[in-house]
Amino acid sequence: MPKSAIAAGCVDIIAPPAELPGHIRAYITQATKSVEPDAALTGVAQMPQTPPALPADPLLNIFGLLQQRTRHDFSVYKPSTLYRRIHRRMAIHAIDTLAMYEAFMRQNVQEIDLLFKELLIGVTSFFRDAAVWQQLADSTLPELLARRPNEHKLRAWVVGCSTGEEAYSLAMIFAEVVQRLSLNRKYTLQIFATDLNPDAITTARRGVYPTSISADISPERLARFFSAHDSYFRINQDIRDTVLFAQHDVVLDPPFTKLDLLSCRNLMIYFDAVLQRKLLPLFHYSLRSGGVLLLGSSETVGRFKQLFTPIESKLRVYLRQDYASDAVPELLVKSFPPLSRIKKERPMSPPTHAHQFADNLQAAADHLLLQVYAPAAVVVNNAGDIVYISGRTGKYLEPAAGKANWNFHAMVRDGLRAPLMDAMKRAANQSEPVQLHGLRVQGSTSAQLVDVSIQALCEPAALQGMMIIVFRDVAAAVRGRRKGHSALEVSHAAELQQYQDEIRILREKARASREELQSANEELQSTNEELQSTNEELTTSKEEMQSMNEELQAINAELQAKLDDLALAQSDMKNLLNSTDIAILFLDQKLNVRRYTEQASKIINVRESDIGRPLSDLTTSLQYPTLQDDVNETLRTLFFSEKQIPTSDDRWFSVRIMPYRRLDNVIDGAVITFVDITATKQLESKLRQDLSQ
């Protein structure tokens, strides 16, 4: 047992039994140095609720060592979680400061691996939070299937799957729902289950769990989805084939996309607020429209309520909403900040607005063009209330006197109200925009001619039922041309039109570039998923081949043992027959020689090479021409025959023919024995001579 624990790598202290009490006493002494003052009174050592002020550089250096070794950045985790676990490792080695622990890690690479395992949280079980799984089975999954076309292959991603219990639980629930709704031919499920811990992924792929899981799984599910063994349960192959396990870092690696369901339960509680705010838009991007998001009991979508609406808020089950926002696309192409950037800035501080724009030059350019050159516009809902304003609208709208009112009809200036109300009614009943030209709006100093475009919005879904109203001033050069103004104004108008055309072309190129980048990103993510799936399948095939090879080796060993037993039995038989000093000849059903004793070769001319030859091909000194006929008769009647036959050299033999019976009582040939009775015949002859005299 101690050797197994040491080999498993889960032992903190290795020492002779006599030294262990001293190590335990030193660990307790070290661990209680940061204990609250009243801990000694209660006799219970408690960790402080908040970590003390720690030097930033040693802590970040420890994160750097972990990142160099494991590629994972722990600086985005909550400090309290990290401190408790780092403090435990320091107590084991009786180290007082982070700087000393950093130096210890640099000298002992194995300690980096042990700290990495210490920081990973792998708490999980089958059907954890039973009410959530009941909600999935009763309504969430059936409603999700109803929103998908027939024969649709659902894609699910379980983030932080640990040893696989949650992924397998989802696969079992899906199988039960499909069977209950009789949808076996219409829908299939592919689950991508990922985790940072390679050891946990290996355990999940094996699908072998201790018998203690019977406390979490009903007997019906155990009987249906598991095969029972002496000391463990193994997940059935059909459920195992539903899940692809892979090592994946949700902070650094590209996400899975086009998902119908995403489960990230009890993982984000260990991340800081900055990382949580980045992951939720990422999950929104990964899910298809109408997809389902599962969070842990202590997790919420926070300020991203426009991305997810609760299906069951108490159980943290959410529905993805279609939502267009300037901030969301930016997060899809921006990686999380590396450790080098965190070192330069204040650890775990939120990024600034300027920093966000710097990461996406194209978004910043689009934003500038819209602010400077885009026409003034407003978006109103079906009640006429303004929900969005773009550009400078002061020429066309002004606040109404009295109580604050954001209704469009109350704010529109004189000269526009009547024609716009009629145009909005017409626009609500058609898909094409309604154009109004040459409307005169009265400004503070003079009148202004304006063209107005009104269009009802059908998409995206967030703007469905609303209207967009765009205002464009009629250029002074155009009005001058209508009144016969100078050629210089016409030139200016043409030049302005040229600039507007160039801006429009630039916008179209920027839009095309953005679409190409997004398409390339999706293709790369799809390729990454395929490679991960292929790697998982190869790993599974390798495990199956190894298992099959072990089975073949076991079968080969059993066959070799049987061959050895058979060879020994043949040797025993040969020695037994030869020791009887009786001539015996064994024939098969076709009267071919099967076996013989050495004494038989002195009567019938037979040798080793004659095995398999017909009896009729052999020569003998016996004066027994009907031998073959007698053998056939014995095989036909199953009665033995016995005759006294002389030889050409004046010897006599008693020839006895019997059927050859196998252990299963099947006749499989004949046995011929030859007993020398020459002496008996000589005595009989002498006796007859004496009697005749």
Coordinates of C-alpha atoms in Angstrom, one line a residue, residues 18 24 88 129 178 190 243 256 385 407 411 497 598 628 686:
A18 CA 9.6 6.8 13.4
I24 CA 3.4 16.0 11.0
R88 CA -0.4 24.4 2.1
D129 CA -27.3 18.8 -8.3
V178 CA -34.5 10.3 -26.9
Q190 CA -21.6 14.5 -29.8
V243 CA -18.0 11.6 -25.6
F256 CA -15.6 24.8 -29.7
D385 CA -39.9 55.7 -28.2
N407 CA -41.0 59.8 -27.8
M411 CA -39.3 65.5 -30.2
Q497 CA -19.9 63.2 -53.8
E598 CA 6.0 -50.8 -31.5
Q628 CA -10.5 -55.1 -43.9
K686 CA 1.3 -81.6 -29.0

